Amino acid sequence: MIDRITAIKTTRMADDISKVFELSPKVREAIINTNREKFVPAAMRQHAYKLDALPIGAQQYISSPLTVAKMTEYLEPEGADRILEIGCGSGYQAAVLAHLFRGVFSIERIETLLSDAKKRFRELGLQNIHTRTDDGQKGWAQYAPYDRILFSAAPTFIPQAIIDQLVPRGIIVAPMEKNGQQVITRFVKIGDELMEDELEVCEFVPVVDGVQR
Ligand code: SAH
């Protein structure tokens, strides 16, 4: 649970998001119940509730709360059970998803970032987030298939292993890198094919190959 002072701040942040992007009641609640301050480096705490991305070290960023809200809505979490995230980073997006999905499986290629994220999940009592240090482009076959798959870093293509680990009718949301621009794209798996829908321009760090220890 979240303390009252923090809830006042996260509620105000959700209200700020609502001014520019419509939030469903469930996603709004998930955002209010996620202590964003815990995911931001101490020196950056005073900016935790602004609608900006912030540096978290290792040249990576905690996504802006507005971006997290959008990606979460585009995933259509209602009725879905299990989600795979590629790019755990600070863990903030995974923590929001933990309030909406029964199981969150999140992969991060930079070991130090993931060990910090795991500490935060433990402190916040988020027991339904499972993590792995790996190149997320391979997915996580052991727990497949997933109802939803989220890329929190920008890929140039969706690897076949990821498509294989998605349920029929499952949804992938990814900031696709295309001709020097990134577009949030939603894919629905129909048979062995992905039906694709381009939603809006965005800015994420790129998907990078391999693991960094
Ligand atoms: N979801 C995060 C956003 C982090 S930024 C948050 O809420 O804070 C994107 C993250 O994707 C970075 O931490 C980066 O290291 C990671 N990443 C990039 N390529 C990856 C890959 N191939 N496999 C797993 N993680 C990757």
Coordinates of C-alpha atoms and ligand atoms in Angstrom, one line a residue:
M1 CA 0.0 0.0 0.0
I2 CA 1.0 3.6 -0.5
D3 CA 1.3 6.2 2.3
R4 CA -1.1 9.2 2.3
I5 CA 1.4 11.9 1.5
T6 CA 2.7 9.9 -1.5
A7 CA -0.9 9.2 -2.6
I8 CA -1.5 13.0 -2.7
K9 CA 1.5 13.4 -5.0
T10 CA 0.7 10.5 -7.3
T11 CA -3.0 11.6 -7.5
R12 CA -1.9 15.1 -8.5
M13 CA 0.4 13.5 -11.1
A14 CA -2.5 11.3 -12.5
D15 CA -4.6 14.5 -12.7
D16 CA -1.8 16.2 -14.7
I17 CA -1.7 13.2 -17.1
S18 CA -5.5 13.3 -17.5
K19 CA -5.3 16.9 -18.8
V20 CA -3.4 15.6 -21.9
F21 CA -4.4 11.9 -22.1
E22 CA -7.6 10.2 -21.0
L23 CA -7.0 7.6 -18.3
S24 CA -9.2 4.6 -17.7
P25 CA -10.2 4.2 -14.0
K26 CA -8.0 1.0 -13.6
V27 CA -4.9 2.5 -15.1
R28 CA -5.4 5.7 -13.1
E29 CA -5.6 3.7 -9.9
A30 CA -2.5 1.7 -10.8
I31 CA -0.6 5.0 -11.3
I32 CA -1.9 6.4 -8.0
N33 CA -0.8 3.3 -6.1
T34 CA 2.7 3.2 -7.5
N35 CA 5.3 5.2 -5.5
R36 CA 7.2 6.9 -8.4
E37 CA 9.7 8.6 -6.0
K38 CA 11.1 5.1 -5.2
F39 CA 12.2 4.6 -8.8
V40 CA 13.9 8.0 -9.2
P41 CA 17.6 8.5 -8.0
A42 CA 17.7 10.5 -4.7
A43 CA 19.2 13.6 -6.4
M44 CA 16.2 13.7 -8.7
R45 CA 13.4 13.2 -6.2
Q46 CA 12.1 16.8 -6.5
H47 CA 11.3 16.1 -10.2
A48 CA 9.8 12.7 -9.6
Y49 CA 6.2 13.8 -10.3
K50 CA 6.8 16.0 -13.3
L51 CA 5.7 14.5 -16.6
D52 CA 9.3 14.1 -17.8
A53 CA 11.7 11.2 -18.3
L54 CA 14.7 11.3 -15.8
P55 CA 18.2 9.8 -16.0
I56 CA 18.7 6.7 -13.8
G57 CA 22.4 6.0 -14.6
A58 CA 24.1 3.7 -17.2
Q59 CA 22.9 6.3 -19.8
Q60 CA 19.3 5.0 -19.3
Y61 CA 16.1 6.7 -18.3
I62 CA 13.0 6.2 -16.2
S63 CA 10.1 6.8 -18.7
S64 CA 7.9 9.9 -18.3
P65 CA 4.7 9.1 -16.3
L66 CA 2.7 10.2 -19.3
T67 CA 4.5 7.7 -21.6
V68 CA 4.0 5.0 -19.0
A69 CA 0.3 5.8 -18.9
K70 CA 0.0 5.7 -22.7
M71 CA 1.9 2.4 -23.1
T72 CA -0.2 0.9 -20.3
E73 CA -3.5 2.0 -21.9
Y74 CA -2.4 0.8 -25.4
L75 CA -1.8 -2.6 -23.9
E76 CA -5.5 -3.0 -23.1
P77 CA -4.8 -4.7 -19.8
E78 CA -8.4 -5.5 -19.0
G79 CA -8.9 -9.3 -19.1
A80 CA -5.2 -10.0 -19.6
D81 CA -3.3 -12.0 -17.1
R82 CA 0.4 -12.1 -17.9
I83 CA 2.8 -9.6 -19.5
L84 CA 6.4 -9.7 -20.7
E85 CA 8.3 -6.4 -20.6
I86 CA 11.6 -5.9 -22.5
G87 CA 13.6 -3.1 -20.8
C88 CA 12.9 -3.1 -17.0
G89 CA 15.2 -0.1 -16.4
S90 CA 14.2 1.5 -13.1
G91 CA 11.3 -0.9 -12.8
Y92 CA 8.6 1.9 -12.7
Q93 CA 6.6 0.7 -15.7
A94 CA 6.7 -2.9 -14.4
A95 CA 5.5 -1.7 -11.0
V96 CA 2.5 0.0 -12.6
L97 CA 1.8 -3.1 -14.6
A98 CA 2.0 -5.2 -11.4
H99 CA -1.3 -3.5 -10.2
L100 CA -3.1 -4.6 -13.5
F101 CA -1.7 -8.0 -14.3
R102 CA -1.4 -11.2 -12.2
G103 CA 2.1 -11.9 -13.4
V104 CA 4.7 -9.4 -14.8
F105 CA 7.9 -10.8 -16.4
S106 CA 10.5 -8.1 -17.0
I107 CA 13.8 -8.5 -18.7
E108 CA 16.7 -6.0 -18.5
R109 CA 20.1 -6.3 -20.2
I110 CA 22.1 -4.1 -17.7
E111 CA 22.6 -6.1 -14.6
T112 CA 23.2 -3.1 -12.2
L113 CA 19.9 -1.5 -13.2
L114 CA 18.1 -4.7 -12.6
S115 CA 19.6 -5.3 -9.2
D116 CA 18.3 -1.8 -8.2
A117 CA 14.9 -2.4 -9.6
K118 CA 14.6 -5.7 -7.8
K119 CA 15.5 -4.0 -4.5
R120 CA 12.6 -1.5 -5.1
F121 CA 10.1 -4.3 -5.9
R122 CA 11.1 -6.0 -2.6
E123 CA 10.8 -2.8 -0.6
L124 CA 7.4 -2.1 -2.1
G125 CA 6.2 -5.7 -1.6
L126 CA 5.5 -6.2 -5.3
Q127 CA 5.7 -10.0 -5.4
N128 CA 4.2 -10.6 -8.8
I129 CA 7.1 -9.1 -10.8
H130 CA 9.6 -11.7 -12.0
T131 CA 12.9 -10.5 -13.5
R132 CA 15.8 -11.7 -15.6
T133 CA 19.1 -10.3 -16.8
D134 CA 19.2 -11.1 -20.5
D135 CA 18.8 -9.8 -24.0
G136 CA 15.0 -9.4 -24.0
Q137 CA 14.8 -9.9 -27.8
K138 CA 14.9 -13.6 -27.0
G139 CA 11.8 -13.3 -24.8
W140 CA 11.5 -15.6 -21.8
A141 CA 10.4 -19.0 -23.1
Q142 CA 10.1 -20.7 -19.7
Y143 CA 7.0 -18.7 -18.8
A144 CA 5.5 -18.2 -22.3
P145 CA 3.0 -17.7 -23.7
Y146 CA 2.1 -14.1 -22.6
D147 CA -1.1 -12.2 -23.1
R148 CA 0.7 -9.0 -23.7
I149 CA 4.3 -8.0 -24.6
L150 CA 5.7 -4.5 -24.0
F151 CA 8.9 -3.1 -25.5
S152 CA 10.1 -0.4 -23.2
A153 CA 13.1 0.3 -25.6
A154 CA 12.8 0.9 -29.3
P155 CA 13.3 -2.1 -31.7
T156 CA 13.7 -1.9 -35.4
F157 CA 11.8 -5.2 -35.8
I158 CA 9.8 -7.7 -33.7
P159 CA 11.9 -10.9 -33.4
Q160 CA 10.2 -14.2 -34.3
A161 CA 10.9 -15.5 -30.7
I162 CA 8.7 -12.7 -29.3
I163 CA 5.9 -13.4 -31.7
D164 CA 6.1 -17.1 -30.8
Q165 CA 5.7 -16.3 -27.1
L166 CA 2.5 -14.3 -27.6
V167 CA -0.9 -16.0 -27.2
P168 CA -3.3 -15.9 -30.2
R169 CA -5.1 -12.5 -30.2
G170 CA -2.3 -11.2 -27.9
I171 CA -1.1 -7.7 -28.1
I172 CA 2.4 -6.3 -28.5
V173 CA 3.1 -2.6 -27.9
A174 CA 6.4 -1.3 -29.1
P175 CA 8.1 2.1 -30.0
M176 CA 9.2 1.0 -33.4
E177 CA 12.3 2.8 -34.9
K178 CA 11.5 3.5 -38.6
N179 CA 13.3 5.9 -40.9
G180 CA 14.9 7.9 -38.1
Q181 CA 11.6 8.3 -36.2
Q182 CA 9.9 6.3 -33.5
V183 CA 6.3 5.4 -33.6
I184 CA 4.3 3.7 -30.8
T185 CA 2.9 0.7 -32.6
R186 CA 0.3 -1.9 -31.5
F187 CA 0.4 -5.3 -33.0
V188 CA -2.3 -8.0 -32.6
K189 CA -1.4 -11.6 -33.4
I190 CA -3.8 -13.2 -35.8
G191 CA -2.7 -16.7 -36.7
D192 CA 1.0 -16.4 -37.3
E193 CA 0.8 -12.8 -38.5
L194 CA 0.9 -9.5 -36.7
M195 CA -1.7 -6.9 -37.6
E196 CA -0.1 -3.5 -37.1
D197 CA -1.5 -0.2 -36.0
E198 CA 0.6 3.0 -35.7
L199 CA -0.5 5.2 -32.8
E200 CA 1.9 8.1 -32.2
V201 CA 5.4 9.5 -32.4
C202 CA 7.6 8.8 -29.4
E203 CA 11.1 8.8 -28.0
F204 CA 12.7 5.8 -26.3
V205 CA 16.3 4.5 -25.9
P206 CA 17.1 1.9 -28.5
V207 CA 17.0 -1.9 -28.0
V208 CA 20.6 -2.9 -27.7
D209 CA 22.0 -6.5 -28.3
G210 CA 23.5 -8.6 -25.6
V211 CA 24.0 -8.3 -21.8
Q212 CA 26.0 -5.8 -19.9
R213 CA 27.4 -7.1 -16.6
Ligands
SAH1 N1 10.6 0.6 -18.3 C1 11.6 1.4 -17.9 C2 12.2 2.2 -19.0 C3 13.7 2.0 -19.1 S1 14.5 2.6 -20.5 C4 11.2 2.4 -16.7 O1 10.0 2.4 -16.4 O2 12.0 3.0 -16.1 C5 14.7 1.2 -21.5 C6 15.5 0.0 -20.9 O3 15.6 -1.0 -21.9 C7 16.9 0.4 -20.5 O4 17.1 0.1 -19.2 C8 17.8 -0.5 -21.4 O5 18.9 -1.0 -20.8 C9 16.8 -1.7 -21.7 N2 17.1 -2.5 -22.9 C10 17.6 -2.1 -24.1 N3 17.8 -3.1 -24.9 C11 17.4 -4.2 -24.2 C12 17.4 -5.6 -24.6 N4 17.8 -6.1 -25.7 N5 17.0 -6.5 -23.6 C13 16.6 -6.0 -22.4 N6 16.6 -4.7 -22.0 C14 17.0 -3.8 -22.9

